[in-house]
Amino acid sequence: MRRRKRMLDELEQDIREHIEMETQDNIARGMSPEEARYAAVRKFGNVTRVQEDAREVWSFVWLEQLWQDVRFGLRMLRKSPVFTTVAVLTLAFGIGANTAIFSLIDAVLLRSLPVENPAQLVLLKWSARKAPNIHGMMSSGDCPMDMGGGLFNPNGCSFSEPMYSEIAQANIFSGTAAFANTGKLDLTGNGPASVINGQLISGDFFHTMGLKPAVGRLLDASDDTPAAAPVTVLNYGYWQSAFGGSREVIGRTIELNAVPFTIVGVAEQRFTGITPGSDYDVWVPLSKQQKINPLKGMDALGGQDRQHDVGFWWLTIVGRLKPGTSLAQAQAVVSGMFRNEVLHGAVLLFPGGKMGALPIPRAGGPSMAASAAPPAAAQLAPGNAAIQMHGEGAGGPTGQAAGNEKTQFTMDAQLQGVVPAAGGAHPTETEAPSAPRTLATADDNPQVRLVSAQSGLSGQRAHYTDPLYVLMLAVGIILLIACANVAGLMLARAAARQKEMAVRLALGAGRARIVRQLLTESVMLSVLGGLLGILFAYWGAHTIISFLSSNQAWPLGFATGVDLRVLGFTVAISLFTGILFGVAPAFRGARVDLTPTLKEGEGSSAGSRQSGGRWFSAGNLLVVAQVALAVVVLVGAGLLVRTLQNLRSVDLGFDAHNILIFGIDPTLAGYKAAQADNLYRDLQGRLAETPGVNSASYSMMPLLSNGLMITMFHWPGTPEDQTAESDVLDVGANFFETLHIPFLAGRGFGVSDFELAAANSGDKPTSAPTPVIVNQSFVQKYLGKENPIGKPFGESAAGPLGAATPGYEIVGVVRDAKYNDLRREIHPMMYSPQHAGGATFELRTAADPQALLPAVREVVGQVNGNLPLFNVTTQSEQIDRLLFQERLVARLAGFFGVLALVLACIGLYGLLSYEVSRRTREIGIRIALGAQPERVLKLMLWQGIALAMVGAAVGIGVALGVTRYLGSMLFNVRASDPLTMSAVAVLLALVALAACYIPARRATRVDPMVALRYE
Amino acid sequence: MSTKEQRERIELLQGTLDLLILRTLILGPTHGHAIAKAIEFKSDDVLQVEQGSLYPALHRLIKRGWISAEEGTSENNRRAKFYRLTAKGRRQLVLETSKWDKLAGAIARILRPSEQEGKS
């Protein structure tokens, strides 16, 4: 570069020297000095051009030409502000919408885990051919779990604590962390009592993640021993919101479920939780689980404590690979340990041959048993990770345990009856798996796979993946429309600039150069659009996230914002867009036929005849493409909106208006089961008397909260090994009256029913069956015409599998009502009298339920000031929350649909306006020759409408092919719904008519005199 | 200069100027004016170099590293820039010369028969 500068600086001197020498030579030949100098200069040639050429030798030509192009382009854009504004705005919408959705995808799906070197972290996932014979399986929602219907290829990422200890001690990883949800924690000691969400973590957790404290210290191995004093670490966000970010907080004591914990530190800001979407307020050592949830789950059922229970799988395990250890090596070791443990351990978890005959719980998702466990062992149905998020009734481990009573007893029987054969008898494949007492079989093929924690810990991600991809598709189409739109504008402009191009070509500009210059202009437009789009995207993503958050009971731990990846995406998409829409007009512009263009004026009749008759002109094709794409988006949006409408108008089976609901869990505050029951009855009475409350009741969890429990039982008259199943919900007195679910037969629960239910769920069940109320579907499925009232079922005799249980007796039949969500069909369902556990109160109010909240809080406070209410909402809000994904998608898709329509119509309008101005002379002649205005109007309208119709037809064809992929998101509407299709077509026709009418109208006002002079 | 004289002079083919400059410099370093003179003189004034165009060509050759520039004093004691052939330039000259020979030979072979046809 320096050489360049020196050479160019000295060039002038050199030239002067050269001319001087030549002059001297000429004088020597006998010329006069003036003559000599003149000849020398003439012989040298154009000094300026020589300098320019020399400069060009040294310069980066393309860079300087690019700069020229940019400056020229800016001038051109400034010269036509309307075109520029429309194009930039169109592109800003397209690019902005894409950037917004992409930033969400980035935040939810792509962003790396907020830990040191996330690539080294691996998640342990087990799989097998059959479900393991365990009595507790719990997922904290960190990764999907599939029990494979109990029989086929189940998998998951929950492990028992002994398994974790063994893996951690084997030193395979440089750090091994285990964690699980604490469930709801009742926090006191910091102002009024509140309910927070925590995570139990092994001592190695923070070390494994490579995290640093923001304040104080993090937990380490010494904190995670039963003897260690209870300590906790706060989430940075929670520290800010609940403790005002005060450093004084270190050393303070708070009570979690009435157990004092000392705050020792705050985790660094970036770490909101290891799983995307999770947002834990506090972290507590794993060893304190017994203390904070003393009565829960298996522990309450008289099983072992979890720490030593190989049959209770509840921990998610993440390891950090040692440098130099490959994933395959570590996997082989871990998998070997797992096989050994489950096939040859003290308790056989895959007992050969026995499994097939066992009634395996059908369900998948986080399983849980009500505290009222026997005889109604229950579990949550698949796909309900959201239960943790909503925290209804049984958030995470507060109410887990599991499976089915019979499974559990089978397991006990094995504990007693089966003595493992001297540890290592490796059964071969030839051993018949069905042979009784075969200890274990490799046939079940239990194994562990290591997957990257980044992809394995999906958490909340799973809920957003599908909608996000649908939206990404929609905005991708929008961008295409925007491109087609701007390409149309550019084409029209290229036609208008033909003369300019011809002049440039005539003056010797290279065609490549002209193409490049036009491309520069389009890329500049798209970059301007991109800049504006980023603002638009920032605002859009923010709006979407706040919409999402407003629908969550727990905050959503997704960090959004424009990061480098998003910026890179925007830059890439801007350039891509610019080239995409610029390339056709650019080549068109450069392909000018010189002579005619230079001779003729713009808008001449000859030119219009040439392109006016071509139906397949680029402009027409672009408009058809725009309309077609818009139709695709509109059809998709229409289907999603119809889905939302259908869901909203579903018959719930109960009246959701004017119901206030709130959760309360006295067991967190140390209430025993009987005390809790009394509290509920006391509260129910007081609340019912509160002015404004018409009726009050409670249930284990609210309806339509995504929570679901299913129970298995034996139906009398069916084969012994066949199980029947039914949805089940524990409810308080007056539940049906409060929710307005009408009785069809029988009666409601009375005081004695609750006492009987309480007795039957205790250690010594009575001989009287538990009274239950069933729904219509139950009667239809199991009873048919038989009189349901008084019908007993589910009784089990005492036997090797356990003590006798009295089963149930139907005392009433109620109308069908929706249970966990709106999409699931109504299943057979039984309501049983609630006993113990947490509860959700439902209050039927006379007016606005929210207005009653202070009064309700006061009533609860009178009973016990330390009982926090959680998930305070109304039934309608609850339903909205349930539908948030549908609402979000419908709203966004609707917005994008309208955007697509508007853009397509702008395109149509633009094309037609251009046609009208180009054919002004022709129209003038027609009018001069006596054409009526109506005919001219029709002539112009026809072109626009025909294009719109072709576009709509193509669009509906494409939509029919594409909307199939929406299938899983739709409800009560087919992907090929003819109503939606025709509505979209009609809407499009009307809007297209309006878009065409304005320019067509202008055509009728053409003054023939002006038009004919127009040149 | 008469028109006839002008017609007899031939415009340089693209790229051949570089070759001629390299060939001239093989006799030793010299300044720009001398190079222009040498090309005109050696070609018996047939090749017409617009003297100015020499300079961009010189710059191009320097950029490619085929020649180098240094300060010097001209025959009539004026300060001038002297251009010297580098080793790389020397290799390039050999290469370009042989390419040129091939090209000239090929063109000659094509042209000669048509000349004969024209005569007959």
CSV table of N, CA and C in Angstrom, one decimal, chain A residues 138-224:
chain,number,residue,atom,x,y,z
A,138,MET,N,-40.0,-40.7,37.5
A,138,MET,CA,-40.4,-39.3,37.6
A,138,MET,C,-39.5,-38.5,36.6
A,139,SER,N,-40.1,-37.6,35.9
A,139,SER,CA,-39.3,-36.8,35.1
A,139,SER,C,-39.5,-35.3,35.5
A,140,SER,N,-38.5,-34.6,35.6
A,140,SER,CA,-38.6,-33.2,35.9
A,140,SER,C,-38.9,-32.3,34.7
A,141,GLY,N,-39.2,-32.9,33.6
A,141,GLY,CA,-39.5,-32.2,32.4
A,141,GLY,C,-38.2,-31.7,31.7
A,142,ASP,N,-37.1,-32.4,32.1
A,142,ASP,CA,-35.8,-31.9,31.4
A,142,ASP,C,-35.7,-32.6,30.0
A,143,CYS,N,-36.2,-33.8,29.9
A,143,CYS,CA,-36.1,-34.4,28.6
A,143,CYS,C,-37.3,-35.3,28.4
A,144,PRO,N,-37.7,-35.6,27.2
A,144,PRO,CA,-38.9,-36.3,27.0
A,144,PRO,C,-38.8,-37.8,27.5
A,145,MET,N,-39.9,-38.3,28.0
A,145,MET,CA,-39.8,-39.7,28.5
A,145,MET,C,-41.0,-40.4,27.8
A,146,ASP,N,-40.7,-41.6,27.4
A,146,ASP,CA,-41.7,-42.4,26.7
A,146,ASP,C,-41.7,-43.8,27.2
A,147,MET,N,-42.8,-44.1,27.9
A,147,MET,CA,-42.8,-45.5,28.5
A,147,MET,C,-43.3,-46.5,27.4
A,148,GLY,N,-43.5,-46.1,26.2
A,148,GLY,CA,-43.8,-47.0,25.1
A,148,GLY,C,-45.0,-47.9,25.4
A,149,GLY,N,-46.0,-47.2,26.1
A,149,GLY,CA,-47.1,-48.0,26.4
A,149,GLY,C,-46.8,-49.1,27.4
A,150,GLY,N,-45.7,-49.0,28.0
A,150,GLY,CA,-45.3,-50.0,29.1
A,150,GLY,C,-44.7,-51.2,28.5
A,151,LEU,N,-44.8,-51.4,27.2
A,151,LEU,CA,-44.4,-52.7,26.6
A,151,LEU,C,-43.3,-52.5,25.5
A,152,PHE,N,-43.4,-51.4,24.9
A,152,PHE,CA,-42.5,-51.3,23.7
A,152,PHE,C,-41.5,-50.2,23.8
A,153,ASN,N,-40.3,-50.6,23.8
A,153,ASN,CA,-39.2,-49.7,23.7
A,153,ASN,C,-39.3,-48.4,24.5
A,154,PRO,N,-39.5,-48.5,25.8
A,154,PRO,CA,-39.6,-47.3,26.6
A,154,PRO,C,-38.2,-46.7,26.7
A,155,ASN,N,-38.2,-45.4,26.9
A,155,ASN,CA,-36.9,-44.8,27.2
A,155,ASN,C,-37.1,-43.5,28.0
A,156,GLY,N,-36.1,-43.0,28.6
A,156,GLY,CA,-36.2,-41.9,29.4
A,156,GLY,C,-34.9,-41.4,29.9
A,157,CYS,N,-34.8,-40.4,30.7
A,157,CYS,CA,-33.5,-40.0,31.2
A,157,CYS,C,-33.6,-39.8,32.8
A,158,SER,N,-34.5,-40.6,33.4
A,158,SER,CA,-34.5,-40.6,34.9
A,158,SER,C,-33.8,-41.8,35.4
A,159,PHE,N,-33.0,-41.6,36.4
A,159,PHE,CA,-32.2,-42.7,37.0
A,159,PHE,C,-32.4,-42.7,38.5
A,160,SER,N,-32.1,-43.9,39.1
A,160,SER,CA,-32.2,-43.9,40.6
A,160,SER,C,-31.0,-43.3,41.2
A,161,GLU,N,-31.2,-42.9,42.4
A,161,GLU,CA,-30.0,-42.3,43.1
A,161,GLU,C,-28.8,-43.2,43.3
A,162,PRO,N,-29.1,-44.5,43.6
A,162,PRO,CA,-27.9,-45.4,43.7
A,162,PRO,C,-27.2,-45.5,42.4
A,163,MET,N,-27.9,-45.5,41.3
A,163,MET,CA,-27.3,-45.6,40.0
A,163,MET,C,-26.4,-44.3,39.8
A,164,TYR,N,-26.9,-43.2,40.2
A,164,TYR,CA,-26.2,-42.0,40.0
A,164,TYR,C,-24.9,-42.0,40.8
A,165,SER,N,-25.0,-42.5,42.1
A,165,SER,CA,-23.8,-42.5,43.0
A,165,SER,C,-22.8,-43.4,42.3
A,166,GLU,N,-23.2,-44.6,41.8
A,166,GLU,CA,-22.3,-45.5,41.2
A,166,GLU,C,-21.5,-44.9,40.0
A,167,ILE,N,-22.3,-44.2,39.2
A,167,ILE,CA,-21.7,-43.6,38.0
A,167,ILE,C,-20.7,-42.5,38.4
A,168,ALA,N,-21.2,-41.7,39.4
A,168,ALA,CA,-20.4,-40.5,39.8
A,168,ALA,C,-19.1,-41.0,40.4
A,169,GLN,N,-19.1,-42.1,41.2
A,169,GLN,CA,-17.9,-42.6,41.8
A,169,GLN,C,-17.0,-43.4,40.9
A,170,ALA,N,-17.5,-43.8,39.7
A,170,ALA,CA,-16.7,-44.5,38.8
A,170,ALA,C,-15.7,-43.6,38.1
A,171,ASN,N,-15.9,-42.3,38.2
A,171,ASN,CA,-14.9,-41.4,37.7
A,171,ASN,C,-14.8,-41.4,36.2
A,172,ILE,N,-15.9,-41.7,35.5
A,172,ILE,CA,-15.9,-41.7,34.1
A,172,ILE,C,-15.8,-40.3,33.5
A,173,PHE,N,-16.5,-39.4,34.2
A,173,PHE,CA,-16.6,-38.0,33.7
A,173,PHE,C,-15.7,-37.2,34.6
A,174,SER,N,-15.4,-36.0,34.1
A,174,SER,CA,-14.7,-35.1,35.0
A,174,SER,C,-15.6,-34.4,36.0
A,175,GLY,N,-16.9,-34.5,35.7
A,175,GLY,CA,-17.9,-34.0,36.7
A,175,GLY,C,-19.2,-34.7,36.3
A,176,THR,N,-19.9,-35.1,37.4
A,176,THR,CA,-21.2,-35.8,37.1
A,176,THR,C,-22.3,-35.1,38.0
A,177,ALA,N,-23.3,-34.6,37.3
A,177,ALA,CA,-24.3,-33.9,38.1
A,177,ALA,C,-25.6,-34.6,37.9
A,178,ALA,N,-26.4,-34.6,39.0
A,178,ALA,CA,-27.7,-35.1,39.0
A,178,ALA,C,-28.7,-34.0,39.5
A,179,PHE,N,-29.9,-34.0,39.0
A,179,PHE,CA,-30.8,-33.0,39.4
A,179,PHE,C,-32.2,-33.4,39.2
A,180,ALA,N,-33.1,-32.8,40.0
A,180,ALA,CA,-34.6,-33.0,39.8
A,180,ALA,C,-35.3,-31.8,40.4
A,181,ASN,N,-36.5,-31.7,39.9
A,181,ASN,CA,-37.4,-30.6,40.4
A,181,ASN,C,-37.7,-30.8,41.9
A,182,THR,N,-37.7,-29.7,42.7
A,182,THR,CA,-38.2,-29.9,44.1
A,182,THR,C,-39.7,-29.9,44.1
A,183,GLY,N,-40.3,-29.5,43.1
A,183,GLY,CA,-41.8,-29.2,43.2
A,183,GLY,C,-42.0,-27.9,43.9
A,184,LYS,N,-43.2,-27.6,44.3
A,184,LYS,CA,-43.4,-26.3,44.9
A,184,LYS,C,-42.8,-26.3,46.3
A,185,LEU,N,-42.2,-25.1,46.6
A,185,LEU,CA,-41.6,-24.9,47.9
A,185,LEU,C,-42.3,-23.7,48.5
A,186,ASP,N,-42.7,-24.0,49.7
A,186,ASP,CA,-43.4,-22.9,50.5
A,186,ASP,C,-42.3,-22.1,51.2
A,187,LEU,N,-42.1,-20.9,50.8
A,187,LEU,CA,-41.0,-20.1,51.3
A,187,LEU,C,-41.5,-19.1,52.4
A,188,THR,N,-40.9,-19.2,53.6
A,188,THR,CA,-41.2,-18.1,54.6
A,188,THR,C,-39.9,-17.6,55.1
A,189,GLY,N,-39.9,-16.4,55.7
A,189,GLY,CA,-38.7,-15.8,56.2
A,189,GLY,C,-38.2,-14.7,55.3
A,190,ASN,N,-39.0,-14.4,54.3
A,190,ASN,CA,-38.7,-13.2,53.5
A,190,ASN,C,-40.0,-12.5,53.1
A,191,GLY,N,-40.6,-11.8,54.1
A,191,GLY,CA,-41.9,-11.1,53.9
A,191,GLY,C,-43.0,-12.2,53.9
A,192,PRO,N,-44.1,-11.9,53.3
A,192,PRO,CA,-45.2,-12.9,53.3
A,192,PRO,C,-44.8,-14.2,52.7
A,193,ALA,N,-45.4,-15.2,53.1
A,193,ALA,CA,-45.1,-16.6,52.6
A,193,ALA,C,-45.4,-16.6,51.1
A,194,SER,N,-44.6,-17.3,50.4
A,194,SER,CA,-44.8,-17.4,48.9
A,194,SER,C,-44.4,-18.8,48.5
A,195,VAL,N,-44.8,-19.1,47.3
A,195,VAL,CA,-44.5,-20.4,46.7
A,195,VAL,C,-43.5,-20.2,45.6
A,196,ILE,N,-42.4,-20.9,45.7
A,196,ILE,CA,-41.3,-20.8,44.7
A,196,ILE,C,-41.0,-22.2,44.1
A,197,ASN,N,-40.1,-22.2,43.2
A,197,ASN,CA,-39.8,-23.4,42.4
A,197,ASN,C,-38.3,-23.6,42.6
A,198,GLY,N,-37.9,-24.8,43.0
A,198,GLY,CA,-36.5,-25.1,43.2
A,198,GLY,C,-36.0,-26.3,42.5
A,199,GLN,N,-34.7,-26.5,42.5
A,199,GLN,CA,-34.2,-27.6,41.9
A,199,GLN,C,-33.2,-28.3,42.9
A,200,LEU,N,-33.4,-29.6,43.0
A,200,LEU,CA,-32.5,-30.4,43.9
A,200,LEU,C,-31.3,-30.7,43.0
A,201,ILE,N,-30.1,-30.5,43.5
A,201,ILE,CA,-28.9,-30.7,42.7
A,201,ILE,C,-27.9,-31.5,43.5
A,202,SER,N,-27.1,-32.3,42.8
A,202,SER,CA,-26.0,-33.0,43.5
A,202,SER,C,-24.9,-32.0,43.8
A,203,GLY,N,-24.0,-32.4,44.7
A,203,GLY,CA,-23.0,-31.5,45.2
A,203,GLY,C,-22.1,-31.1,44.0
A,204,ASP,N,-22.0,-32.0,43.0
A,204,ASP,CA,-21.0,-31.8,41.9
A,204,ASP,C,-21.6,-30.9,40.8
A,205,PHE,N,-22.9,-30.5,41.0
A,205,PHE,CA,-23.6,-29.8,39.9
A,205,PHE,C,-22.9,-28.6,39.4
A,206,PHE,N,-22.7,-27.6,40.2
A,206,PHE,CA,-22.1,-26.3,39.8
A,206,PHE,C,-20.7,-26.5,39.2
A,207,HIS,N,-19.9,-27.4,39.9
A,207,HIS,CA,-18.6,-27.7,39.4
A,207,HIS,C,-18.7,-28.3,38.0
A,208,THR,N,-19.6,-29.2,37.8
A,208,THR,CA,-19.7,-29.9,36.5
A,208,THR,C,-20.1,-28.9,35.4
A,209,MET,N,-21.0,-27.9,35.7
A,209,MET,CA,-21.4,-26.9,34.8
A,209,MET,C,-20.3,-25.9,34.6
A,210,GLY,N,-19.4,-25.8,35.5
A,210,GLY,CA,-18.3,-24.8,35.4
A,210,GLY,C,-18.9,-23.4,35.6
A,211,LEU,N,-19.7,-23.3,36.6
A,211,LEU,CA,-20.3,-22.0,36.9
A,211,LEU,C,-19.6,-21.3,38.0
A,212,LYS,N,-19.8,-19.9,38.0
A,212,LYS,CA,-19.2,-19.1,39.1
A,212,LYS,C,-20.3,-18.4,39.9
A,213,PRO,N,-20.0,-18.1,41.1
A,213,PRO,CA,-21.1,-17.3,41.8
A,213,PRO,C,-21.1,-15.9,41.5
A,214,ALA,N,-22.2,-15.2,41.5
A,214,ALA,CA,-22.3,-13.8,41.3
A,214,ALA,C,-21.9,-13.1,42.6
A,215,VAL,N,-22.4,-13.8,43.7
A,215,VAL,CA,-22.1,-13.3,45.1
A,215,VAL,C,-22.0,-14.6,45.9
A,216,GLY,N,-21.2,-14.5,47.0
A,216,GLY,CA,-21.0,-15.6,47.9
A,216,GLY,C,-20.4,-16.8,47.2
A,217,ARG,N,-20.9,-18.0,47.5
A,217,ARG,CA,-20.3,-19.2,46.9
A,217,ARG,C,-21.4,-20.1,46.4
A,218,LEU,N,-21.0,-21.1,45.6
A,218,LEU,CA,-22.0,-22.1,45.1
A,218,LEU,C,-22.0,-23.3,45.9
A,219,LEU,N,-22.9,-24.2,45.7
A,219,LEU,CA,-22.9,-25.5,46.5
A,219,LEU,C,-21.7,-26.4,46.0
A,220,ASP,N,-21.1,-27.1,47.0
A,220,ASP,CA,-20.2,-28.1,46.5
A,220,ASP,C,-20.4,-29.4,47.2
A,221,ALA,N,-19.6,-30.4,47.0
A,221,ALA,CA,-19.8,-31.7,47.5
A,221,ALA,C,-20.1,-31.8,49.0
A,222,SER,N,-19.4,-30.9,49.7
A,222,SER,CA,-19.5,-31.0,51.2
A,222,SER,C,-20.9,-30.6,51.7
A,223,ASP,N,-21.6,-29.8,50.8
A,223,ASP,CA,-23.0,-29.4,51.2
A,223,ASP,C,-24.0,-30.5,51.0
A,224,ASP,N,-23.6,-31.5,50.1
A,224,ASP,CA,-24.5,-32.5,49.7
A,224,ASP,C,-24.3,-33.8,50.5
